[in-house]
Short mmCIF file of N, CA and C and ligand atoms in Angstrom, two decimals:
data_model
loop_
_atom_site.label_atom_id
_atom_site.label_comp_id
_atom_site.label_asym_id
_atom_site.label_seq_id
_atom_site.Cartn_x
_atom_site.Cartn_y
_atom_site.Cartn_z
N MET A 1 -161.68 119.67 -13.88
CA MET A 1 -161.88 120.14 -12.52
C MET A 1 -163.31 120.70 -12.37
N LEU A 2 -163.95 120.37 -11.24
CA LEU A 2 -165.30 120.87 -11.01
C LEU A 2 -165.24 122.27 -10.42
N GLU A 3 -166.05 123.17 -10.97
CA GLU A 3 -166.08 124.53 -10.44
C GLU A 3 -167.44 124.80 -9.84
N THR A 4 -167.46 125.52 -8.70
CA THR A 4 -168.74 125.87 -8.10
C THR A 4 -169.32 127.06 -8.85
N GLN A 5 -170.53 126.90 -9.38
CA GLN A 5 -171.19 128.01 -10.07
C GLN A 5 -171.92 128.85 -9.03
N ILE A 6 -171.63 130.16 -9.01
CA ILE A 6 -172.35 131.02 -8.07
C ILE A 6 -173.44 131.75 -8.83
N GLU A 7 -174.68 131.55 -8.38
CA GLU A 7 -175.81 132.20 -9.03
C GLU A 7 -175.89 133.65 -8.56
N ALA A 8 -175.94 134.58 -9.53
CA ALA A 8 -176.00 136.00 -9.14
C ALA A 8 -177.44 136.51 -9.23
N HIS A 9 -177.77 137.40 -8.31
CA HIS A 9 -179.11 137.99 -8.27
C HIS A 9 -179.00 139.49 -8.51
N LEU A 10 -180.00 140.03 -9.21
CA LEU A 10 -180.05 141.49 -9.37
C LEU A 10 -180.63 142.07 -8.09
N LEU A 11 -179.98 143.11 -7.57
CA LEU A 11 -180.42 143.71 -6.30
C LEU A 11 -181.03 145.07 -6.59
N PRO A 12 -182.10 145.44 -5.86
CA PRO A 12 -182.65 146.79 -6.07
C PRO A 12 -181.68 147.86 -5.58
N ILE A 13 -181.55 148.91 -6.39
CA ILE A 13 -180.64 150.02 -6.04
C ILE A 13 -181.42 151.12 -5.33
N LEU A 14 -180.93 151.53 -4.16
CA LEU A 14 -181.60 152.58 -3.40
C LEU A 14 -181.42 153.92 -4.11
N ILE A 15 -182.47 154.71 -4.07
CA ILE A 15 -182.45 156.02 -4.74
C ILE A 15 -182.46 157.13 -3.69
N CYS A 16 -181.65 158.15 -3.95
CA CYS A 16 -181.57 159.34 -3.09
C CYS A 16 -182.96 159.97 -2.98
N PRO A 17 -183.51 160.35 -1.84
CA PRO A 17 -182.85 160.53 -0.54
C PRO A 17 -183.01 159.36 0.43
N ASP A 18 -182.87 158.14 0.02
CA ASP A 18 -182.97 157.03 0.97
C ASP A 18 -181.92 157.23 2.09
N PRO A 19 -182.37 157.23 3.36
CA PRO A 19 -181.44 157.52 4.47
C PRO A 19 -180.27 156.54 4.58
N LYS A 20 -180.43 155.32 4.05
CA LYS A 20 -179.31 154.36 4.13
C LYS A 20 -178.09 154.84 3.34
N LEU A 21 -178.34 155.68 2.32
CA LEU A 21 -177.23 156.18 1.50
C LEU A 21 -176.36 157.17 2.28
N ARG A 22 -176.85 157.64 3.42
CA ARG A 22 -176.11 158.63 4.22
C ARG A 22 -175.43 158.00 5.44
N LYS A 23 -175.53 156.68 5.57
CA LYS A 23 -174.93 156.00 6.72
C LYS A 23 -173.47 155.61 6.39
N VAL A 24 -172.65 155.48 7.44
CA VAL A 24 -171.27 155.01 7.25
C VAL A 24 -171.28 153.48 7.31
N ALA A 25 -170.74 152.86 6.29
CA ALA A 25 -170.70 151.38 6.23
C ALA A 25 -169.60 150.87 7.16
N ARG A 26 -169.80 149.66 7.69
CA ARG A 26 -168.80 149.14 8.64
C ARG A 26 -167.76 148.27 7.92
N LEU A 27 -166.60 148.15 8.58
CA LEU A 27 -165.52 147.32 8.04
C LEU A 27 -165.99 145.87 7.95
N VAL A 28 -165.57 145.19 6.90
CA VAL A 28 -165.87 143.76 6.74
C VAL A 28 -164.87 142.96 7.59
N THR A 29 -165.36 141.95 8.29
CA THR A 29 -164.47 141.06 9.06
C THR A 29 -164.63 139.63 8.53
N SER A 30 -163.84 138.72 9.08
CA SER A 30 -163.91 137.33 8.62
C SER A 30 -165.29 136.73 8.88
N ASP A 31 -166.02 137.28 9.86
CA ASP A 31 -167.38 136.80 10.13
C ASP A 31 -168.33 137.06 8.96
N ASP A 32 -167.95 138.03 8.11
CA ASP A 32 -168.81 138.41 6.97
C ASP A 32 -168.45 137.63 5.69
N ALA A 33 -167.48 136.72 5.80
CA ALA A 33 -166.92 136.08 4.59
C ALA A 33 -168.00 135.47 3.70
N GLU A 34 -168.92 134.72 4.29
CA GLU A 34 -169.95 134.04 3.50
C GLU A 34 -170.88 135.06 2.82
N GLU A 35 -171.29 136.07 3.61
CA GLU A 35 -172.18 137.11 3.06
C GLU A 35 -171.50 137.85 1.89
N VAL A 36 -170.23 138.17 2.08
CA VAL A 36 -169.50 138.94 1.05
C VAL A 36 -169.25 138.08 -0.19
N ARG A 37 -169.01 136.79 0.01
CA ARG A 37 -168.78 135.86 -1.12
C ARG A 37 -170.02 135.83 -2.03
N GLU A 38 -171.20 135.92 -1.43
CA GLU A 38 -172.43 135.95 -2.23
C GLU A 38 -172.75 137.35 -2.75
N LEU A 39 -172.39 138.36 -1.94
CA LEU A 39 -172.73 139.75 -2.30
C LEU A 39 -171.98 140.23 -3.55
N ILE A 40 -170.69 139.86 -3.65
CA ILE A 40 -169.88 140.41 -4.75
C ILE A 40 -170.44 140.04 -6.14
N PRO A 41 -170.74 138.76 -6.42
CA PRO A 41 -171.34 138.46 -7.74
C PRO A 41 -172.67 139.17 -7.96
N ASP A 42 -173.45 139.33 -6.90
CA ASP A 42 -174.73 140.05 -7.02
C ASP A 42 -174.48 141.52 -7.37
N MET A 43 -173.45 142.10 -6.75
CA MET A 43 -173.14 143.52 -7.03
C MET A 43 -172.65 143.69 -8.47
N PHE A 44 -171.79 142.76 -8.95
CA PHE A 44 -171.34 142.86 -10.35
C PHE A 44 -172.54 142.75 -11.30
N ALA A 45 -173.40 141.77 -11.06
CA ALA A 45 -174.57 141.58 -11.94
C ALA A 45 -175.43 142.85 -11.95
N THR A 46 -175.64 143.42 -10.78
CA THR A 46 -176.49 144.63 -10.64
C THR A 46 -175.83 145.82 -11.33
N MET A 47 -174.50 145.95 -11.15
CA MET A 47 -173.75 147.07 -11.74
C MET A 47 -173.76 146.98 -13.27
N TYR A 48 -173.49 145.79 -13.82
CA TYR A 48 -173.46 145.64 -15.29
C TYR A 48 -174.84 145.84 -15.89
N LYS A 49 -175.88 145.38 -15.19
CA LYS A 49 -177.24 145.49 -15.72
C LYS A 49 -177.71 146.93 -15.74
N ALA A 50 -177.25 147.75 -14.77
CA ALA A 50 -177.83 149.10 -14.57
C ALA A 50 -177.92 149.98 -15.83
N PRO A 51 -176.86 150.22 -16.65
CA PRO A 51 -175.48 149.83 -16.45
C PRO A 51 -174.72 150.91 -15.70
N GLY A 52 -173.67 150.47 -15.00
CA GLY A 52 -172.81 151.40 -14.30
C GLY A 52 -171.38 150.94 -14.36
N ILE A 53 -170.47 151.84 -13.92
CA ILE A 53 -169.05 151.50 -13.90
C ILE A 53 -168.58 151.26 -12.47
N GLY A 54 -169.50 151.40 -11.52
CA GLY A 54 -169.15 151.16 -10.12
C GLY A 54 -170.41 150.92 -9.32
N LEU A 55 -170.24 150.34 -8.14
CA LEU A 55 -171.37 150.14 -7.23
C LEU A 55 -170.78 149.95 -5.83
N ALA A 56 -171.44 150.53 -4.85
CA ALA A 56 -171.01 150.36 -3.46
C ALA A 56 -172.13 149.63 -2.71
N ALA A 57 -171.73 148.77 -1.76
CA ALA A 57 -172.72 147.93 -1.06
C ALA A 57 -173.87 148.75 -0.44
N PRO A 58 -173.62 149.95 0.12
CA PRO A 58 -174.76 150.70 0.68
C PRO A 58 -175.84 151.04 -0.35
N GLN A 59 -175.45 151.11 -1.63
CA GLN A 59 -176.44 151.41 -2.67
C GLN A 59 -177.45 150.27 -2.86
N VAL A 60 -177.06 149.08 -2.39
CA VAL A 60 -178.00 147.95 -2.44
C VAL A 60 -178.42 147.57 -1.02
N GLY A 61 -178.30 148.56 -0.13
CA GLY A 61 -178.85 148.41 1.23
C GLY A 61 -177.98 147.63 2.19
N ARG A 62 -176.72 147.34 1.80
CA ARG A 62 -175.84 146.58 2.70
C ARG A 62 -174.76 147.52 3.23
N LEU A 63 -174.76 147.73 4.54
CA LEU A 63 -173.84 148.72 5.12
C LEU A 63 -172.49 148.07 5.45
N LEU A 64 -171.87 147.51 4.40
CA LEU A 64 -170.56 146.85 4.49
C LEU A 64 -169.60 147.56 3.54
N ARG A 65 -168.29 147.57 3.90
CA ARG A 65 -167.32 148.30 3.08
C ARG A 65 -166.84 147.41 1.91
N VAL A 66 -167.70 147.33 0.91
CA VAL A 66 -167.43 146.55 -0.30
C VAL A 66 -167.83 147.40 -1.50
N ILE A 67 -166.95 147.44 -2.51
CA ILE A 67 -167.30 148.13 -3.76
C ILE A 67 -166.91 147.26 -4.95
N THR A 68 -167.62 147.46 -6.06
CA THR A 68 -167.24 146.85 -7.33
C THR A 68 -167.04 147.96 -8.35
N VAL A 69 -166.10 147.74 -9.27
CA VAL A 69 -165.73 148.76 -10.26
C VAL A 69 -165.36 148.05 -11.56
N ASP A 70 -165.73 148.65 -12.68
CA ASP A 70 -165.21 148.21 -13.98
C ASP A 70 -165.36 149.37 -14.96
N VAL A 71 -164.25 150.04 -15.24
CA VAL A 71 -164.30 151.21 -16.13
C VAL A 71 -163.83 150.85 -17.54
N ALA A 72 -163.56 149.56 -17.78
CA ALA A 72 -163.05 149.15 -19.09
C ALA A 72 -164.18 149.13 -20.13
N PRO A 73 -163.82 149.20 -21.43
CA PRO A 73 -164.85 149.09 -22.46
C PRO A 73 -165.59 147.77 -22.31
N LYS A 74 -166.87 147.77 -22.78
CA LYS A 74 -167.77 146.62 -22.60
C LYS A 74 -167.17 145.29 -23.07
N ASP A 75 -166.40 145.36 -24.21
CA ASP A 75 -165.90 144.12 -24.82
C ASP A 75 -164.66 143.55 -24.13
N VAL A 76 -164.05 144.32 -23.22
CA VAL A 76 -162.89 143.80 -22.46
C VAL A 76 -163.11 144.02 -20.97
N PRO A 77 -163.97 143.21 -20.34
CA PRO A 77 -164.30 143.46 -18.94
C PRO A 77 -163.07 143.39 -18.03
N ALA A 78 -163.01 144.31 -17.06
CA ALA A 78 -161.92 144.33 -16.09
C ALA A 78 -162.53 144.54 -14.70
N PRO A 79 -163.27 143.51 -14.22
CA PRO A 79 -163.97 143.69 -12.95
C PRO A 79 -163.01 143.72 -11.76
N LEU A 80 -163.28 144.64 -10.85
CA LEU A 80 -162.48 144.78 -9.62
C LEU A 80 -163.44 144.78 -8.45
N ALA A 81 -163.22 143.88 -7.48
CA ALA A 81 -164.01 143.91 -6.24
C ALA A 81 -163.04 144.33 -5.14
N LEU A 82 -163.44 145.29 -4.35
CA LEU A 82 -162.57 145.81 -3.29
C LEU A 82 -163.28 145.73 -1.94
N ILE A 83 -162.66 145.02 -1.01
CA ILE A 83 -163.19 144.88 0.35
C ILE A 83 -162.35 145.81 1.25
N ASN A 84 -163.03 146.56 2.10
CA ASN A 84 -162.37 147.51 3.01
C ASN A 84 -161.37 148.42 2.28
N PRO A 85 -161.77 149.03 1.16
CA PRO A 85 -160.83 149.90 0.44
C PRO A 85 -160.53 151.16 1.24
N GLU A 86 -159.26 151.59 1.18
CA GLU A 86 -158.90 152.87 1.81
C GLU A 86 -157.93 153.62 0.92
N ILE A 87 -158.15 154.92 0.82
CA ILE A 87 -157.25 155.76 0.02
C ILE A 87 -156.02 156.04 0.89
N ILE A 88 -154.85 155.57 0.44
CA ILE A 88 -153.65 155.76 1.26
C ILE A 88 -152.76 156.88 0.71
N ALA A 89 -153.05 157.35 -0.49
CA ALA A 89 -152.33 158.51 -1.04
C ALA A 89 -153.19 159.15 -2.11
N LYS A 90 -153.11 160.48 -2.16
CA LYS A 90 -153.83 161.18 -3.24
C LYS A 90 -152.99 162.35 -3.73
N SER A 91 -153.14 162.70 -5.00
CA SER A 91 -152.32 163.76 -5.59
C SER A 91 -152.84 165.13 -5.16
N GLU A 92 -151.91 166.09 -5.15
CA GLU A 92 -152.30 167.50 -4.94
C GLU A 92 -153.08 167.97 -6.16
N GLU A 93 -152.62 167.47 -7.32
CA GLU A 93 -153.25 167.88 -8.59
C GLU A 93 -154.69 167.36 -8.63
N THR A 94 -155.58 168.19 -9.13
CA THR A 94 -156.97 167.77 -9.23
C THR A 94 -157.37 167.56 -10.70
N ALA A 95 -158.48 166.89 -10.90
CA ALA A 95 -159.02 166.68 -12.24
C ALA A 95 -160.54 166.81 -12.17
N VAL A 96 -161.12 167.22 -13.28
CA VAL A 96 -162.58 167.35 -13.36
C VAL A 96 -163.10 166.17 -14.17
N GLN A 97 -164.14 165.53 -13.64
CA GLN A 97 -164.74 164.39 -14.34
C GLN A 97 -166.26 164.55 -14.25
N GLN A 98 -166.93 164.30 -15.35
CA GLN A 98 -168.40 164.30 -15.25
C GLN A 98 -168.81 163.01 -14.55
N GLU A 99 -169.60 163.16 -13.49
CA GLU A 99 -170.02 161.97 -12.73
C GLU A 99 -171.53 161.81 -12.77
N GLY A 100 -171.92 160.55 -12.67
CA GLY A 100 -173.32 160.20 -12.49
C GLY A 100 -173.38 159.28 -11.29
N CYS A 101 -174.57 158.84 -10.93
CA CYS A 101 -174.71 157.94 -9.78
C CYS A 101 -175.97 157.12 -9.97
N LEU A 102 -175.84 155.82 -9.78
CA LEU A 102 -177.00 154.95 -9.97
C LEU A 102 -178.07 155.23 -8.93
N SER A 103 -177.71 155.90 -7.83
CA SER A 103 -178.69 156.27 -6.80
C SER A 103 -179.26 157.66 -7.04
N ILE A 104 -178.75 158.34 -8.10
CA ILE A 104 -179.26 159.67 -8.50
C ILE A 104 -179.45 159.59 -10.01
N PRO A 105 -180.40 158.76 -10.48
CA PRO A 105 -180.44 158.41 -11.90
C PRO A 105 -180.63 159.61 -12.82
N ASP A 106 -179.92 159.54 -13.95
CA ASP A 106 -180.05 160.49 -15.07
C ASP A 106 -179.61 161.92 -14.74
N GLN A 107 -178.88 162.10 -13.66
CA GLN A 107 -178.38 163.43 -13.31
C GLN A 107 -176.85 163.37 -13.33
N TYR A 108 -176.24 164.34 -13.98
CA TYR A 108 -174.79 164.34 -14.14
C TYR A 108 -174.23 165.72 -13.79
N ALA A 109 -173.01 165.75 -13.28
CA ALA A 109 -172.37 167.05 -13.00
C ALA A 109 -170.86 166.86 -12.97
N ASP A 110 -170.15 167.95 -13.25
CA ASP A 110 -168.69 167.92 -13.16
C ASP A 110 -168.27 167.95 -11.70
N VAL A 111 -167.35 167.07 -11.34
CA VAL A 111 -166.86 167.00 -9.96
C VAL A 111 -165.33 167.12 -9.99
N VAL A 112 -164.80 167.93 -9.06
CA VAL A 112 -163.34 168.09 -8.95
C VAL A 112 -162.84 167.20 -7.81
N ARG A 113 -161.86 166.36 -8.13
CA ARG A 113 -161.27 165.46 -7.12
C ARG A 113 -159.77 165.36 -7.37
N PRO A 114 -159.01 164.78 -6.40
CA PRO A 114 -157.60 164.49 -6.69
C PRO A 114 -157.49 163.67 -7.99
N ALA A 115 -156.49 164.02 -8.82
CA ALA A 115 -156.37 163.38 -10.13
C ALA A 115 -155.91 161.93 -10.02
N ARG A 116 -155.09 161.63 -8.99
CA ARG A 116 -154.55 160.27 -8.84
C ARG A 116 -154.71 159.81 -7.39
N VAL A 117 -155.00 158.54 -7.21
CA VAL A 117 -155.11 157.98 -5.85
C VAL A 117 -154.43 156.62 -5.80
N LYS A 118 -153.98 156.29 -4.59
CA LYS A 118 -153.50 154.92 -4.33
C LYS A 118 -154.46 154.33 -3.30
N VAL A 119 -155.01 153.16 -3.61
CA VAL A 119 -156.03 152.54 -2.76
C VAL A 119 -155.53 151.17 -2.29
N ARG A 120 -155.65 150.94 -0.99
CA ARG A 120 -155.32 149.62 -0.41
C ARG A 120 -156.63 148.90 -0.13
N TYR A 121 -156.67 147.61 -0.39
CA TYR A 121 -157.92 146.85 -0.22
C TYR A 121 -157.64 145.36 -0.14
N LEU A 122 -158.65 144.61 0.19
CA LEU A 122 -158.59 143.15 0.09
C LEU A 122 -159.37 142.76 -1.15
N ASP A 123 -158.82 141.86 -1.97
CA ASP A 123 -159.60 141.43 -3.13
C ASP A 123 -160.61 140.35 -2.73
N GLU A 124 -161.33 139.81 -3.69
CA GLU A 124 -162.41 138.86 -3.38
C GLU A 124 -161.88 137.57 -2.75
N ASN A 125 -160.55 137.34 -2.86
CA ASN A 125 -159.93 136.17 -2.20
C ASN A 125 -159.26 136.56 -0.89
N TRP A 126 -159.53 137.76 -0.42
CA TRP A 126 -159.01 138.29 0.85
C TRP A 126 -157.49 138.50 0.80
N VAL A 127 -156.98 138.73 -0.43
CA VAL A 127 -155.55 139.03 -0.59
C VAL A 127 -155.38 140.54 -0.55
N LYS A 128 -154.40 141.00 0.27
CA LYS A 128 -154.15 142.44 0.40
C LYS A 128 -153.52 142.97 -0.88
N LYS A 129 -154.10 144.03 -1.43
CA LYS A 129 -153.61 144.59 -2.70
C LYS A 129 -153.56 146.11 -2.61
N GLU A 130 -152.84 146.71 -3.56
CA GLU A 130 -152.86 148.17 -3.73
C GLU A 130 -153.01 148.46 -5.21
N ILE A 131 -153.72 149.53 -5.50
CA ILE A 131 -153.89 149.93 -6.90
C ILE A 131 -153.66 151.43 -7.00
N GLU A 132 -152.94 151.83 -8.05
CA GLU A 132 -152.76 153.26 -8.31
C GLU A 132 -153.61 153.59 -9.53
N ALA A 133 -154.37 154.66 -9.41
CA ALA A 133 -155.33 154.97 -10.49
C ALA A 133 -155.28 156.43 -10.85
N ASP A 134 -155.58 156.70 -12.13
CA ASP A 134 -155.82 158.08 -12.57
C ASP A 134 -157.04 158.05 -13.49
N GLY A 135 -157.38 159.20 -14.03
CA GLY A 135 -158.50 159.27 -14.98
C GLY A 135 -159.81 158.80 -14.38
N LEU A 136 -160.60 158.13 -15.22
CA LEU A 136 -161.96 157.71 -14.81
C LEU A 136 -161.91 156.72 -13.64
N LEU A 137 -160.89 155.83 -13.64
CA LEU A 137 -160.80 154.86 -12.54
C LEU A 137 -160.57 155.57 -11.20
N ALA A 138 -159.73 156.61 -11.20
CA ALA A 138 -159.49 157.36 -9.95
C ALA A 138 -160.78 158.01 -9.47
N ALA A 139 -161.53 158.61 -10.38
CA ALA A 139 -162.79 159.27 -10.01
C ALA A 139 -163.78 158.23 -9.49
N CYS A 140 -163.83 157.09 -10.18
CA CYS A 140 -164.80 156.06 -9.81
C CYS A 140 -164.48 155.47 -8.43
N LEU A 141 -163.19 155.19 -8.19
CA LEU A 141 -162.81 154.64 -6.87
C LEU A 141 -163.17 155.63 -5.76
N GLN A 142 -162.90 156.91 -5.99
CA GLN A 142 -163.21 157.92 -4.96
C GLN A 142 -164.71 158.03 -4.76
N HIS A 143 -165.47 157.99 -5.86
CA HIS A 143 -166.93 158.07 -5.80
C HIS A 143 -167.48 156.89 -4.97
N GLU A 144 -166.96 155.69 -5.24
CA GLU A 144 -167.48 154.50 -4.53
C GLU A 144 -167.06 154.50 -3.06
N ILE A 145 -165.83 154.91 -2.78
CA ILE A 145 -165.38 154.95 -1.37
C ILE A 145 -166.18 156.02 -0.62
N ASP A 146 -166.51 157.11 -1.30
CA ASP A 146 -167.40 158.11 -0.68
C ASP A 146 -168.72 157.47 -0.26
N HIS A 147 -169.28 156.61 -1.13
CA HIS A 147 -170.55 155.95 -0.78
C HIS A 147 -170.42 155.20 0.55
N LEU A 148 -169.25 154.62 0.82
CA LEU A 148 -169.05 153.86 2.07
C LEU A 148 -169.09 154.79 3.29
N ASN A 149 -168.89 156.09 3.03
CA ASN A 149 -168.90 157.07 4.12
C ASN A 149 -170.15 157.95 4.09
N GLY A 150 -171.14 157.54 3.32
CA GLY A 150 -172.40 158.29 3.25
C GLY A 150 -172.31 159.58 2.47
N VAL A 151 -171.28 159.68 1.62
CA VAL A 151 -171.06 160.91 0.83
C VAL A 151 -171.49 160.65 -0.62
N LEU A 152 -172.21 161.62 -1.20
CA LEU A 152 -172.68 161.51 -2.59
C LEU A 152 -172.02 162.60 -3.44
N PHE A 153 -171.92 162.37 -4.74
CA PHE A 153 -171.18 163.34 -5.58
C PHE A 153 -171.82 164.73 -5.53
N VAL A 154 -173.11 164.81 -5.26
CA VAL A 154 -173.77 166.12 -5.20
C VAL A 154 -173.25 166.97 -4.05
N ASP A 155 -172.62 166.31 -3.05
CA ASP A 155 -172.07 167.05 -1.90
C ASP A 155 -170.91 167.96 -2.31
N TYR A 156 -170.32 167.69 -3.50
CA TYR A 156 -169.18 168.51 -3.97
C TYR A 156 -169.65 169.71 -4.80
N LEU A 157 -170.94 169.78 -5.06
CA LEU A 157 -171.47 170.88 -5.89
C LEU A 157 -171.81 172.08 -5.03
N THR A 158 -172.00 173.23 -5.65
CA THR A 158 -172.47 174.40 -4.90
C THR A 158 -173.90 174.09 -4.44
N PRO A 159 -174.35 174.72 -3.34
CA PRO A 159 -175.73 174.47 -2.89
C PRO A 159 -176.75 174.72 -4.00
N LEU A 160 -176.51 175.72 -4.84
CA LEU A 160 -177.46 176.03 -5.92
C LEU A 160 -177.54 174.87 -6.92
N LYS A 161 -176.36 174.42 -7.38
CA LYS A 161 -176.33 173.31 -8.36
C LYS A 161 -176.93 172.04 -7.75
N ARG A 162 -176.59 171.79 -6.47
CA ARG A 162 -177.08 170.58 -5.80
C ARG A 162 -178.61 170.60 -5.71
N ASN A 163 -179.16 171.77 -5.31
CA ASN A 163 -180.62 171.87 -5.18
C ASN A 163 -181.32 171.68 -6.51
N ILE A 164 -180.76 172.27 -7.57
CA ILE A 164 -181.38 172.14 -8.90
C ILE A 164 -181.40 170.66 -9.29
N LEU A 165 -180.26 170.00 -9.11
CA LEU A 165 -180.14 168.59 -9.52
C LEU A 165 -181.08 167.69 -8.69
N LEU A 166 -181.13 167.95 -7.39
CA LEU A 166 -181.97 167.08 -6.53
C LEU A 166 -183.46 167.33 -6.77
N ARG A 167 -183.81 168.57 -7.11
CA ARG A 167 -185.22 168.85 -7.46
C ARG A 167 -185.60 168.14 -8.76
N LYS A 168 -184.67 168.17 -9.72
CA LYS A 168 -184.94 167.47 -11.00
C LYS A 168 -185.14 165.99 -10.73
N LEU A 169 -184.30 165.43 -9.86
CA LEU A 169 -184.41 164.01 -9.53
C LEU A 169 -185.76 163.73 -8.87
N ALA A 170 -186.15 164.57 -7.90
CA ALA A 170 -187.41 164.35 -7.18
C ALA A 170 -188.59 164.41 -8.15
N LYS A 171 -188.53 165.35 -9.11
CA LYS A 171 -189.62 165.49 -10.08
C LYS A 171 -189.68 164.24 -10.98
N ALA A 172 -188.50 163.82 -11.45
CA ALA A 172 -188.45 162.63 -12.34
C ALA A 172 -188.98 161.40 -11.61
N GLN A 173 -188.63 161.25 -10.34
CA GLN A 173 -189.08 160.10 -9.57
C GLN A 173 -190.60 160.15 -9.37
N LYS A 174 -191.14 161.38 -9.13
CA LYS A 174 -192.57 161.56 -8.91
C LYS A 174 -193.34 161.26 -10.21
N ASP A 175 -192.80 161.76 -11.34
CA ASP A 175 -193.45 161.56 -12.65
C ASP A 175 -193.48 160.09 -13.03
N LYS A 176 -192.51 159.31 -12.49
CA LYS A 176 -192.40 157.89 -12.83
C LYS A 176 -193.51 157.05 -12.19
N GLN A 177 -194.05 157.60 -11.07
CA GLN A 177 -195.04 156.80 -10.30
C GLN A 177 -196.37 156.67 -11.03
O1 K1U B 1 -171.66 154.52 -7.77
C1 K1U B 1 -172.45 154.68 -8.68
O2 K1U B 1 -173.53 155.21 -8.47
C2 K1U B 1 -172.08 154.24 -10.08
C3 K1U B 1 -171.61 155.39 -10.97
C4 K1U B 1 -170.10 155.51 -10.84
C5 K1U B 1 -169.41 156.70 -11.43
C6 K1U B 1 -169.74 157.23 -12.66
C7 K1U B 1 -169.02 158.31 -13.17
C8 K1U B 1 -167.96 158.84 -12.49
C9 K1U B 1 -167.64 158.32 -11.26
C10 K1U B 1 -168.35 157.24 -10.74
C11 K1U B 1 -172.05 155.06 -12.39
O3 K1U B 1 -171.64 154.09 -12.94
S1 K1U B 1 -173.18 156.13 -13.14
C12 K1U B 1 -173.36 155.43 -14.79
C13 K1U B 1 -172.19 155.68 -15.67
O4 K1U B 1 -171.36 156.53 -15.39
C14 K1U B 1 -171.99 154.89 -16.91
C15 K1U B 1 -172.92 153.97 -17.31
C16 K1U B 1 -172.69 153.24 -18.46
C17 K1U B 1 -171.58 153.43 -19.22
C18 K1U B 1 -170.65 154.35 -18.83
C19 K1U B 1 -170.85 155.09 -17.67
ZN1 ZN B 2 -172.91 156.68 -6.84
#
């Protein structure tokens, strides 16, 4: 059987404080099918190269509700593409996870979020699915869905911690030039 090979491209990742990272991404419709079909392989390639365990379309400048995730060990890939993901249930119980962000490079902080979530989404074949997650996958799904709403993990920190982290980022970015 002949298979269509989709060529993937590495996409530049926007760095905080790029204003696009603070915009709300719009729902994907059938009109976006062609764009999303090409975007998903590009997002996986960009996420694995970074390397990261998640990526949201706004991080590559596309204000569409698409995320990619893979929290599995490197040798057993478990790629997940989620179109129009929505959290339909979350636990009262919370968990702390150290988070990073490809748009806030080399800065990490503990973030408190619901420990378990149930997410409804369309997969890359536009099939309606639900996933229940805990641990790192739960944190990652919430982190990526936040990106679709213009929310960054630093927003959960105290103003003092957030300012320290963002100043460190600004200095590192300036020193890089
Ligand atoms: O959305 C992003 O910016 C990606 C981010 C996702 C994330 C990390 C940690 C907790 C929640 C969400 C990253 O992937 S940062 C890089 C990272 O965590 C990592 C990179 C390589 C191996 C393992 C982890
Ligand atoms: Zn992020």
